[in-house]
XYZ file of C-alpha atoms in Angstrom:
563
model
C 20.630 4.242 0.320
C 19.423 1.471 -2.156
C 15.715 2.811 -1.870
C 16.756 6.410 -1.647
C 18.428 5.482 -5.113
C 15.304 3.988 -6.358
C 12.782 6.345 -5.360
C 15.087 9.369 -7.009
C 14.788 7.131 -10.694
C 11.189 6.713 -9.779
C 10.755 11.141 -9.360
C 12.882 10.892 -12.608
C 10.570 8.567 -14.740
C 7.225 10.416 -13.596
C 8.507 13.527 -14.083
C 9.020 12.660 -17.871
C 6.171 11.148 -17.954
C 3.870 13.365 -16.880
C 4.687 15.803 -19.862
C 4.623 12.609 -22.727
C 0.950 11.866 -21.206
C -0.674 15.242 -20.790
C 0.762 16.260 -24.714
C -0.435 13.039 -26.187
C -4.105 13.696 -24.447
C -4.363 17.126 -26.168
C -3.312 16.259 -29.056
C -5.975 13.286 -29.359
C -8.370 15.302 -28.339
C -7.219 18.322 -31.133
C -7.522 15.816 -33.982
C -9.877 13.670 -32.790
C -12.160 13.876 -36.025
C -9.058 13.394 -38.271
C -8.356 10.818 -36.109
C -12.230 9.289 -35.918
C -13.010 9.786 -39.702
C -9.443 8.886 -40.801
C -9.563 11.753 -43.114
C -5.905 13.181 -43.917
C -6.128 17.327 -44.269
C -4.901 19.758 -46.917
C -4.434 22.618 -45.136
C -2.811 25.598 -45.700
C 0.936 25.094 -45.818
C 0.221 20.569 -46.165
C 1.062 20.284 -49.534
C 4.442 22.672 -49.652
C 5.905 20.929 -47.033
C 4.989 16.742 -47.998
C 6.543 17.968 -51.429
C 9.701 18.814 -49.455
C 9.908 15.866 -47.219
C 8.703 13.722 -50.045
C 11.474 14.872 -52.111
C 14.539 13.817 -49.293
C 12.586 10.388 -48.940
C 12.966 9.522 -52.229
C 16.993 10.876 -52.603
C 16.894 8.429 -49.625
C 15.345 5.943 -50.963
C 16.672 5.872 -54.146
C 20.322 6.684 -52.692
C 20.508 9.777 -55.577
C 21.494 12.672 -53.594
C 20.131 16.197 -54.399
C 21.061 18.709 -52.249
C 19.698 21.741 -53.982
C 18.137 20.155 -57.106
C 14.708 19.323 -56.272
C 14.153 16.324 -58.533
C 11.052 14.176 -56.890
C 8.931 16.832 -55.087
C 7.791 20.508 -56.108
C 6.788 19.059 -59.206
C 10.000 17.598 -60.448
C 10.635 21.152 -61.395
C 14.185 21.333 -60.088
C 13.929 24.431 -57.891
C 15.829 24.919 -54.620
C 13.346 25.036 -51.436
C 14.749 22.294 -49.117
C 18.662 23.775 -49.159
C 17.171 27.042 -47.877
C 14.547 26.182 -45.573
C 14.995 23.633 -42.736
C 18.076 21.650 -45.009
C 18.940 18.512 -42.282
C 14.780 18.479 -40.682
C 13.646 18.047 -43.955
C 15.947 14.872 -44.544
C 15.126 13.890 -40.938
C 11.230 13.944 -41.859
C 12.493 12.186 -45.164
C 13.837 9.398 -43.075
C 9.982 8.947 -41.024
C 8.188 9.027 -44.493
C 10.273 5.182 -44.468
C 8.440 4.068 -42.250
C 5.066 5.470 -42.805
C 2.721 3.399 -45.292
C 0.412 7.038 -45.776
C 0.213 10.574 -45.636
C -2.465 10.364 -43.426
C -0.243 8.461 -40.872
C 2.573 10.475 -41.678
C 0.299 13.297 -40.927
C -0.781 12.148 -37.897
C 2.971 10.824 -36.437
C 3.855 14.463 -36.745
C 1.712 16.108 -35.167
C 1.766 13.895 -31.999
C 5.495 14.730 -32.326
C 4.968 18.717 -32.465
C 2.607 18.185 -29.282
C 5.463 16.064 -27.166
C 8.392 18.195 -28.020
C 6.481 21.264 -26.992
C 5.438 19.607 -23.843
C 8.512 18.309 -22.873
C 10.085 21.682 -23.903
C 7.646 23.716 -21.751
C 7.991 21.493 -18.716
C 11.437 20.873 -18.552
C 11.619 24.863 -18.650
C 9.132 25.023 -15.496
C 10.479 22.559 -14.112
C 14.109 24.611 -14.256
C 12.398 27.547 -12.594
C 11.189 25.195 -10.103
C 7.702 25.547 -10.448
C 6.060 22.223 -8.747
C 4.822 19.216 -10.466
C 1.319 20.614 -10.544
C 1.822 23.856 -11.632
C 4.514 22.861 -14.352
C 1.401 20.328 -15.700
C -0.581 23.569 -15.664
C 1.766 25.743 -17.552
C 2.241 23.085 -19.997
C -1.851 22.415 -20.677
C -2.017 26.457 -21.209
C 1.076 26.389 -23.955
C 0.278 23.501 -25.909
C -3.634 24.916 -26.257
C -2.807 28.028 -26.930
C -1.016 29.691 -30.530
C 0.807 28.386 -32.914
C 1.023 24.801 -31.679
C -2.627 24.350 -31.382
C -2.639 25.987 -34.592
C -0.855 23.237 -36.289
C -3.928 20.673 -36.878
C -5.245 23.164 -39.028
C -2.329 24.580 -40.822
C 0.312 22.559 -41.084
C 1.905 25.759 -40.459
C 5.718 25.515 -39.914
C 6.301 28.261 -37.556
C 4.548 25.607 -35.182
C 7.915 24.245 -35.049
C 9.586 27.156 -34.492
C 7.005 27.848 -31.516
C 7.684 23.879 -29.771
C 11.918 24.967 -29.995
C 11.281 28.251 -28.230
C 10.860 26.687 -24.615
C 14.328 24.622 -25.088
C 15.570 28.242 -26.366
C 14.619 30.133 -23.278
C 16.389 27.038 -20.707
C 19.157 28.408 -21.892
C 18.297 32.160 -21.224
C 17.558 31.215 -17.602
C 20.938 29.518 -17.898
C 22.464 33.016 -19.262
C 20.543 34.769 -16.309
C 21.669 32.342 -13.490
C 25.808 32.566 -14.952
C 26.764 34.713 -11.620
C 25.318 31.124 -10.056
C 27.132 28.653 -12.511
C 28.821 29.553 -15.593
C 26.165 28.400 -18.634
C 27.124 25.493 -21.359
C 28.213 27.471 -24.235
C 28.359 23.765 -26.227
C 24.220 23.440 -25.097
C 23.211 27.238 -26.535
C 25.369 26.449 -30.114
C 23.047 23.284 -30.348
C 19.512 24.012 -29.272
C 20.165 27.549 -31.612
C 21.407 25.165 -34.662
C 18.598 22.646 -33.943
C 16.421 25.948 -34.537
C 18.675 27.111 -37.698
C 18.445 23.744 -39.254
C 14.309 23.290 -38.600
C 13.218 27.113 -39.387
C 15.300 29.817 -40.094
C 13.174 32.393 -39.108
C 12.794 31.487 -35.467
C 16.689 31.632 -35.104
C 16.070 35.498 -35.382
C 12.827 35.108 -32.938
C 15.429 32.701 -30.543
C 17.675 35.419 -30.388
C 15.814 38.549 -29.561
C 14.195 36.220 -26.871
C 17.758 35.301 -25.303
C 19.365 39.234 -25.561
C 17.269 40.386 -22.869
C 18.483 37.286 -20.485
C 21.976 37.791 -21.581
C 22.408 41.631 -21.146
C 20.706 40.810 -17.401
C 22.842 38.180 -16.972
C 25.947 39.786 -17.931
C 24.968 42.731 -15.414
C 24.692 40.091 -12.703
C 27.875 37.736 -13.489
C 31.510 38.601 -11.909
C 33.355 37.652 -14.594
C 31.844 39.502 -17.630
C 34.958 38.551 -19.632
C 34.605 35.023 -19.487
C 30.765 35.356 -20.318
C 31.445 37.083 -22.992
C 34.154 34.617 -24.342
C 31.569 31.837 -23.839
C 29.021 33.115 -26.228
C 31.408 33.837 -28.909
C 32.356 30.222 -28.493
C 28.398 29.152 -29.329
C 28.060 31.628 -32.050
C 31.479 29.459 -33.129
C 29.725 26.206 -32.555
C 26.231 27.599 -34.058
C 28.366 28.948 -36.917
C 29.814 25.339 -37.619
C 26.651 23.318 -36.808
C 24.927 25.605 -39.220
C 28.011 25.993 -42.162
C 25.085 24.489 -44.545
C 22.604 26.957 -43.980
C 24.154 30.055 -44.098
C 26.206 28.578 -47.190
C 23.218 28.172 -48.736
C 22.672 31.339 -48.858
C 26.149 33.159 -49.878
C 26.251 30.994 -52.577
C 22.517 31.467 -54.389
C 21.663 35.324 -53.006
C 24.974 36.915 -54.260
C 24.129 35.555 -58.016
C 20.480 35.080 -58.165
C 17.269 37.176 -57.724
C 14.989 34.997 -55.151
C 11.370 35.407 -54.897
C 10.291 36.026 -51.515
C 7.595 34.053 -50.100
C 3.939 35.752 -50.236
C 3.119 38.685 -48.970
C 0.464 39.656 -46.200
C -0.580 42.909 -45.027
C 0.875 42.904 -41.491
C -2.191 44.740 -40.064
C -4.398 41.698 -41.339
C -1.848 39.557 -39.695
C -0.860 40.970 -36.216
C -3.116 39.568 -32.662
C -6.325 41.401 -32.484
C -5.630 42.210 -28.895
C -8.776 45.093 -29.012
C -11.755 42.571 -29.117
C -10.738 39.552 -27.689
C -12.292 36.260 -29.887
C -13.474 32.815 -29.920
C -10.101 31.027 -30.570
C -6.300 31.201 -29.430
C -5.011 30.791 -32.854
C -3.873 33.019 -35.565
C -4.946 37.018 -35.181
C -7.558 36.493 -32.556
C -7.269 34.758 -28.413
C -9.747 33.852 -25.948
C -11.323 36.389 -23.590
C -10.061 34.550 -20.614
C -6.365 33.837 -22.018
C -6.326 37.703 -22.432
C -7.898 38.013 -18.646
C -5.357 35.736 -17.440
C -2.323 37.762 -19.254
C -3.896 40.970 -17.571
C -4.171 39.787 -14.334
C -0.705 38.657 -14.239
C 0.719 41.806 -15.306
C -1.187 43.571 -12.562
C 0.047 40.915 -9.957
C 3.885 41.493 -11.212
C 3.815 45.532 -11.426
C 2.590 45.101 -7.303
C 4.742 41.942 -6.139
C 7.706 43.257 -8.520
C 10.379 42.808 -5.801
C 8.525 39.182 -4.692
C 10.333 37.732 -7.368
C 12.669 39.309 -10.244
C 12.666 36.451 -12.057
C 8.255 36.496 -12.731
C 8.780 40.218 -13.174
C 11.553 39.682 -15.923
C 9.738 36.892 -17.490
C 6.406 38.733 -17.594
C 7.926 41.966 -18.839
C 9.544 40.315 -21.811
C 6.435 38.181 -22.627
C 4.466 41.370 -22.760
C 6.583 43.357 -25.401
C 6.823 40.665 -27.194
C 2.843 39.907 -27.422
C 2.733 44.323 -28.007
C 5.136 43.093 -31.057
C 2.503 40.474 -31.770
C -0.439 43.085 -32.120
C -2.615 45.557 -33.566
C -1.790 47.949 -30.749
C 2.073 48.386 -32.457
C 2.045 50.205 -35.753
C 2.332 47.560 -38.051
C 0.693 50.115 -41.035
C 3.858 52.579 -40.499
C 6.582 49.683 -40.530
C 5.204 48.592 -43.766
C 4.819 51.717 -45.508
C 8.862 52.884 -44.166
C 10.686 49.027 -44.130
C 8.190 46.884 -47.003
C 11.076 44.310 -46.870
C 10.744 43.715 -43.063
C 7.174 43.118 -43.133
C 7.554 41.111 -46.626
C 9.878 38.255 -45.027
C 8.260 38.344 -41.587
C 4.542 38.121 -43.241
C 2.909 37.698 -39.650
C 3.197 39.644 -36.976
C 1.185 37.254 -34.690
C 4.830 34.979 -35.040
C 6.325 37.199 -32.184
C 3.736 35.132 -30.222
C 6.013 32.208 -29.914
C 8.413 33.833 -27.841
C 5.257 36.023 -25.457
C 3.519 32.716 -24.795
C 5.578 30.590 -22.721
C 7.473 33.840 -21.394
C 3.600 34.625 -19.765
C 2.697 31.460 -19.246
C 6.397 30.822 -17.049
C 5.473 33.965 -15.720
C 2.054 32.574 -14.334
C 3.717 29.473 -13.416
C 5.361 31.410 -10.870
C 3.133 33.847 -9.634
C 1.085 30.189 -8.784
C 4.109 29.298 -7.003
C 4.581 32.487 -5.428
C 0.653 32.323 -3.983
C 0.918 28.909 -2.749
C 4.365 29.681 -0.932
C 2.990 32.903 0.501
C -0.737 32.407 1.044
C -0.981 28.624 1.257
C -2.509 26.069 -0.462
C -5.393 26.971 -0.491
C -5.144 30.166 -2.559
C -2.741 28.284 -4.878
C -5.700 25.710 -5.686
C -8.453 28.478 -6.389
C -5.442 29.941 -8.365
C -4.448 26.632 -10.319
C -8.428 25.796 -10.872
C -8.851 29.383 -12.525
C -5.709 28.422 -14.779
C -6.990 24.869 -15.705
C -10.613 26.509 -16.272
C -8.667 28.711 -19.163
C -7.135 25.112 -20.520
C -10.248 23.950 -20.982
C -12.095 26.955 -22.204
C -8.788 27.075 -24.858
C -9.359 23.430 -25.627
C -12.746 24.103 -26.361
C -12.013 26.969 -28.581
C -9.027 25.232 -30.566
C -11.941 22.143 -31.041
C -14.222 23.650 -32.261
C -11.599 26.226 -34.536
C -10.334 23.127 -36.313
C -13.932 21.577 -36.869
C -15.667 24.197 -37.596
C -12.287 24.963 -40.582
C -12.983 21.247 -41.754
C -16.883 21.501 -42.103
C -17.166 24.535 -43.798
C -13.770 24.307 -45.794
C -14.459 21.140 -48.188
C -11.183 21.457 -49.910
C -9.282 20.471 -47.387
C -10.632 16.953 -47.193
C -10.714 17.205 -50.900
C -7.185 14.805 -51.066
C -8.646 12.687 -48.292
C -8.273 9.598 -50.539
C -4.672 9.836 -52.358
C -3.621 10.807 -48.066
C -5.143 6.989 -47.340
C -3.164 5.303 -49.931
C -0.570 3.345 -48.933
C 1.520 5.202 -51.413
C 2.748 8.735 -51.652
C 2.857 9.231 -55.155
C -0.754 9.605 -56.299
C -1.265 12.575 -53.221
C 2.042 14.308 -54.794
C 1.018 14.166 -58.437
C -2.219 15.412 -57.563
C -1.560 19.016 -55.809
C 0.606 21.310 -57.558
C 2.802 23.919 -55.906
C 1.889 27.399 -56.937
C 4.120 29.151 -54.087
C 6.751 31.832 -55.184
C 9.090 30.931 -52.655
C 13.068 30.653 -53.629
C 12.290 31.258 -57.739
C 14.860 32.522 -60.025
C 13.276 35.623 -60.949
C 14.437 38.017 -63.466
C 13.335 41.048 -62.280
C 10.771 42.122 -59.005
C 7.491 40.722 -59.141
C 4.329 40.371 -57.074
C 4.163 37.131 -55.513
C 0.222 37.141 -56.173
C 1.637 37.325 -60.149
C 4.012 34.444 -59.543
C 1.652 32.252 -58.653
C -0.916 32.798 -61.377
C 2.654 32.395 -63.634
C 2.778 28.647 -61.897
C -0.797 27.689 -62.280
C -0.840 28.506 -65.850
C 2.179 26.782 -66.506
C 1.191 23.483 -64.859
C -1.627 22.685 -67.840
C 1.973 22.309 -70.010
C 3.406 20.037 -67.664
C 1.248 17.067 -68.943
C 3.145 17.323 -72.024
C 6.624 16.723 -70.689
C 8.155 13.137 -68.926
C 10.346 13.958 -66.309
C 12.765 11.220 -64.902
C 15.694 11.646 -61.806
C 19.041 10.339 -63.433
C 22.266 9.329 -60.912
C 24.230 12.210 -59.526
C 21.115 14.258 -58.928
C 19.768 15.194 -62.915
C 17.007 15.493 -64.008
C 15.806 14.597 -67.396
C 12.706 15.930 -69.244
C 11.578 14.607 -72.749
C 8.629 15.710 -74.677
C 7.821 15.405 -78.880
C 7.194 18.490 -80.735
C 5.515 18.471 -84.319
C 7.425 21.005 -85.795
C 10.335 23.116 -84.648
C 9.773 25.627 -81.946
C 10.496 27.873 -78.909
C 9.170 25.639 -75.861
C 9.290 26.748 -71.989
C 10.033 23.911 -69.701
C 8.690 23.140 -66.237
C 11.494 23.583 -64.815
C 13.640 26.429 -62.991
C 16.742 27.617 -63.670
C 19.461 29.181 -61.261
C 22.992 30.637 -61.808
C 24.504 27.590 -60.781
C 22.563 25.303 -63.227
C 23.623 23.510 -66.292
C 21.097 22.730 -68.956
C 21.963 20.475 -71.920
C 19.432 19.855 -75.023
C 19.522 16.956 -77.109
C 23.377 16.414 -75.653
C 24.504 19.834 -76.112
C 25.154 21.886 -73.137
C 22.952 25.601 -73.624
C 22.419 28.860 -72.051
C 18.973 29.330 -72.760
C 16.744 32.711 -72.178
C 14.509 32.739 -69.310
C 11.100 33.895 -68.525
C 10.332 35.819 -65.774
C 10.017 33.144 -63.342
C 13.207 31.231 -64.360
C 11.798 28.958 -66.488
C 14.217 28.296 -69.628
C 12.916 28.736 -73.312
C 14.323 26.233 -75.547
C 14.520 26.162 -79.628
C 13.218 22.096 -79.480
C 13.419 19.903 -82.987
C 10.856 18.092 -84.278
C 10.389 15.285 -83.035
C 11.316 13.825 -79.741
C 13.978 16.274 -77.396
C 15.133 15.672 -74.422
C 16.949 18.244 -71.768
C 19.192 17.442 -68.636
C 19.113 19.970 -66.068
C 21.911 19.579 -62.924
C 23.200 21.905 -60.267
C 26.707 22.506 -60.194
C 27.935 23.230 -56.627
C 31.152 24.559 -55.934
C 33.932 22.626 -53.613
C 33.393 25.405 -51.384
C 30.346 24.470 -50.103
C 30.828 20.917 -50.465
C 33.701 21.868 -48.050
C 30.656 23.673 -45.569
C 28.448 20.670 -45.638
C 30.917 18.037 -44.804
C 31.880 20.068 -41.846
C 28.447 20.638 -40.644
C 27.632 17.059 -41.175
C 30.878 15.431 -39.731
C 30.493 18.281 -36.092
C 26.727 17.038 -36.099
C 27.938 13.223 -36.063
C 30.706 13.876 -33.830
C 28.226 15.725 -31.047
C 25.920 12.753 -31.551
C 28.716 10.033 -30.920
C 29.602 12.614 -27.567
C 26.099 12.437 -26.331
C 25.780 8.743 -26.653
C 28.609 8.324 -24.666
C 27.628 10.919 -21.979
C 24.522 9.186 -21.710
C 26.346 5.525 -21.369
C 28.193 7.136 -18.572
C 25.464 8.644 -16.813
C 23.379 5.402 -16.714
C 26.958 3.466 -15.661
C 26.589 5.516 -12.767
C-alpha cells in the first residue's frame, strides 16, 4: 500500500514536470539570442507596459498608493491606464520588478513565466481529456510554438496573456460539458474568469464565447438543468465580486469622460491570411504544415464524427473560431456597418487564442483515438508527423524573431538603459505616444493623438514633476513673463487641479491636457484624483474576497498534503 502510495506521488511529480521542462526548453530556445547577446528588446507593446508595471513598483515601493493617478510611469503625466487595463496583474508584476535588478531580467523572468503557465495550462487541459503522457507533451510543443505565445518574444504583446489563460478557461468548459457526469465548481469558473478580468479584459469576452458553446451542450446533456443554471449565476456572482474593481472602473470614468480608444487597425490587414499559407505561425500569417495539420484533422472528424463527440465538438469550435480569425470572414463589411467593433477589437487574428488549443485538443485526441483503434504503431507515425510540425514551427518562430531583431535596429536601440541595474534611465528615455484611456474633448483619430503626444513631450523638459503622499502629483516650472501654459499632464472629471495653492478649473485641449494662466516666475500645480466612497467601497470588497479565497486555498492545500 506504502509503495502503491509512493509510486502515485511519483506519476504526480512527473506529470508536472514534464510540462515545467518542455516550456522552459522552448522558451530558451525562442530567446536564445536575447538570451546569448544579453540584449533587452523594445518591441512593439515593451515600453507601454514597463511604464505600467513600473508605475505599481514604485507606489509599492514608495508605499504612496495611486490607484488611478499614474504618478511614476506614462511619463508622470497622471493619466489612468493601469485602473482600466489588467488593475491587480499590473501590481502583481509591480511586486517582481522588487526583485529584479534590470529590465532585461525582468524581461526575461516574464517571458519564461508566459511559456510555463501556457504549458501547464495546455497540459493539464489534455491531460483532463485524458490524452496520454506523450500525446499531452505533443499538444503542448504545438501550442506554445504556435500564435500569440510564440509571438510574445517579439511583441511583448499582451494578448499573449490572454492566449496562456485560455487553456485554464476551456478546463472548465469540459467541466460544463461533463455536469450530467459531476456537477462543475461554480467557485473554480468565477476565479479562472476573474484571473482573466483582472490580467486582460478583452479575453474575458474571448473566455466567454469559448465556454457558451460547452455550456449550451452541457446544459442539453445534464438532468438537472435548474441547478446548472443556478450554478453559473452563482460564478457570474463570484466573477462579479472578484472583479467589483474592474468593472467599477469603468462606471465611474465612461459615464463622465470621453476615453480615447486604443489605435486603430484595418481589420483586413489584421485577420490570419488563411489563403497563402506563410513562413511563420505568428501574427496574420501560419505555417504550411500547421494549416495541413488543421485540414487533415477536420477531414478525420467530419468521417470518425460519431468515434468521439468530444474531438468532433472540440474541432468544430476551433474551426469557427480560426474562420473568425481570417481573411475568409468579411472583416471589410463589419468595419464599414459596426466601426466600433472592429475599433476595440483591432485584430482579428485574437480569435486565434481560443481556435488554437481547441484544434490542437482536437488533434490530441484524434492521436489518441488512432493509437486506441489502430495500434501503436499508427499512433507513432501519427505523433512523429505532429512533432515534425513542432519543429518546423520552432524553426519558423526562430528565425521570425531574429530575422525582426536584425533588420529592426530600434528595437535593440534601449539595449543599454534595459542592462542597468536601475529602471529609471530605460523609463525616462522612451516616451508613451499611445492614445489609450485620454480625456478627450471631442472624437479624434488616434493616428492625431499621437502626433498631439510627441509634440508635446519637447515641453516636458521644461517642467519638474515630483509624487507627493496620498497619490499627488506636483509639477513646477519658471515662466519669464505671465502666460497661458499647457501642462504634461491629463485631466479627467474626477481630477482636482490646484495652481500656486488655489484650487482651478482650467480649459483643456483636445487631449485633456489643462491650460493654465502661470505668473512669472516660479508656479507650481498639484494634480490628484478624487475617488468616490463608492468605489473605494468596490475595491475593498474585491480585495478582501481575493484574500479570503487565497487564505481558503492555503488551507485546502494543507489538508490535502495532511492526507
Amino acid at each position: 500500500m506504502k509503495n502503491h502510495s509512493v509510486e502515485k506521488y511519483k506519476n504526480k511529480i512527473i506529470d508536472y514536470l514534464i510540462p515545467i521542462i518542455l516550456s522552459l526548453v522552448i522558451a530558451t530556445v525562442l530567446i536564445w539570442t536575447e538570451l546569448t547577446t544579453r540584449s533587452g528588446l523594445t518591441l512593439d507593446d515593451t515600453a507601454f507596459h514597463f511604464h505600467r508595471f513600473y508605475d505599481t513598483y514604485q507606489q509599492i515601493q514608495n508605499h504612496n498608493f495611486s490607484y488611478f493617478q499614474m504618478n511614476y510611469g506614462m511619463g508622470e503625466s497622471g493619466r489612468i491606464v493601469n485602473a482600466l487595463y489588467g488593475p491587480f496583474f499590473a501590481y502583481l508584476m509591480g511586486s517582481l520588478l522588487l526583485f529584479c535588478s534590470s529590465w532585461l531580467r525582468f524581461q526575461i523572468l516574464i517571458t519564461y513565466l508566459i511559456f510555463l503557465v501556457g504549458g501547464l495550462g495546455i497540459y493539464r487541459l489534455s491531460r483532463k481529456v485524458k490524452l496520454s503522457q506523450v500525446v499531452s507533451s505533443i499538444v503542448t510543443a504545438l501550442f506554445l510554438t504556435t500564435g500569440y505565445i510564440a509571438y510574445w518574444p517579439r511583441s511583448n504583446a499582451f494578448n499573449s496573456w490572454g492566449a496562456v489563460l485560455i487553456p485554464f478557461v476551456l478546463i472548465q468548459g469540459i467541466n460544463l460539458l461533463n455536469n450530467h457526469k459531476k456537477r462543475f465548481s461554480w467557485i473554480s469558473l468565477g476565479i479562472v474568469m476573474a484571473i482573466v478580468a483582472q490580467i486582460h479584459l478583452l479575453s474575458t469576452f474571448f473566455s466567454i464565447l469559448a465556454l457558451i458553446p460547452f455550456f449550451i451542450y452541457g446544459l442539453v446533456l445534464s438532468e438537472n438543468k435548474r441547478q446548472m443554471w443556478i450554478d453559473v449565476f452563482k460564478a457570474v456572482g463570484l466573477f462579479i465580486v472578484l472583479t467589483a474593481n474592474v468593472w467599477g472602473a469603468f462606471l465611474l470614468l465612461y459615464p463622465t469622460n470621453q476615453m480615447a480608444s486604443p489605435i486603430d487597425y484595418s481589420p483586413v490587414l489584421t485577420a490570419v491570411n488563411l489563403s497563402v499559407a506563410g513562413t511563420s505561425t505568428m501574427w496574420t500569417s501560419i505555417t504550411e504544415v500547421t494549416l495541413l495539420l488543421f485540414i487533415v484533422q477536420l477531414i478525420y472528424v467530419i468521417f470518425n464524427f460519431k468515434s468521439s463527440k468530444l474531438n468532433t465538438f472540440v474541432t468544430l469550435e476551433g474551426i469557427v473560431f480560426l474562420y473568425l480569425s481570417s481573411n475568409l470572414f468579411p472583416w471589410q463589411f463589419v468595419k464599414d456597418t459596426l466601426p466600433a467593433v472592429t475599433g476595440y477589437l483591432q485584430f482579428p487574428n485574437r480569435f486565434t487564442v481560443v481556435a488554437y488549443p481547441l484544434l490542437f485538443l482536437g488533434i490530441g485526441l484524434t492521436l489518441n483515438e488512432l493509437i486506441k483503434s489502430h495500434g501503436k504503431k499508427i499512433g507513432m507515425i501519427a505523433s512523429a508527423l505532429a512533432i515534425v510540425v513542432v519543429l518546423f514551427n520552432v524553426r519558423a518562430d526562430f528565425n521570425e524573431i531574429n530575422n525582426n531583431i536584425t533588420y529592426n535596429k530600434g528595437i535593440t536601440s534601449n539595449a543599454k538603459e534595459m542592462k542597468e541595474k536601475r529602471l529609471a534611465p530605460y523609463i525616462n528615455k522612451v516616451e508613451i505616444n499611445s492614445p489609450d484611456y485620454l480625456p478627450v474633448r471631442k472624437k479624434i483619430k488616434s493616428s492625431d493623438i499621437t502626433g498631439m503626444l510627441m509634440s508635446m513631450s519637447l515641453q516636458k523638459n521644461n517642467f519638474e514633476q515630483r509624487a507627493l503622499s496620498n497619490g499627488r502629483l506636483e509639477l513646477t516650472w519658471k515662466d519669464s513673463t505671465s502666460k497661458v501654459t499647457t501642462l504634461p499632464i491629463f485631466i479627467y472629471k474626477q481630477s482636482e487641479l490646484s495652481l500656486n495653492s488655489k484650487v482651478i478649473k482650467p480649459k483643456v485641449n483636445e487631449i485633456g491636457m489643462p491650460q493654465v494662466q502661470s505668473r512669472k516666475g516660479k508656479n507650481t500645480a498639484i494634480l490628484s484624483f478624487k475617488t468616490p466612497t463608492w468605489f473605494t467601497a468596490l475595491l475593498y470588497i474585491s480585495i478582501l474576497s481575493w484574500a479570503l479565497l487565497i487564505i481558503y486555498g492555503v488551507f485546502r492545500w494543507v489538508k490535502i498534503i495532511k492526507k
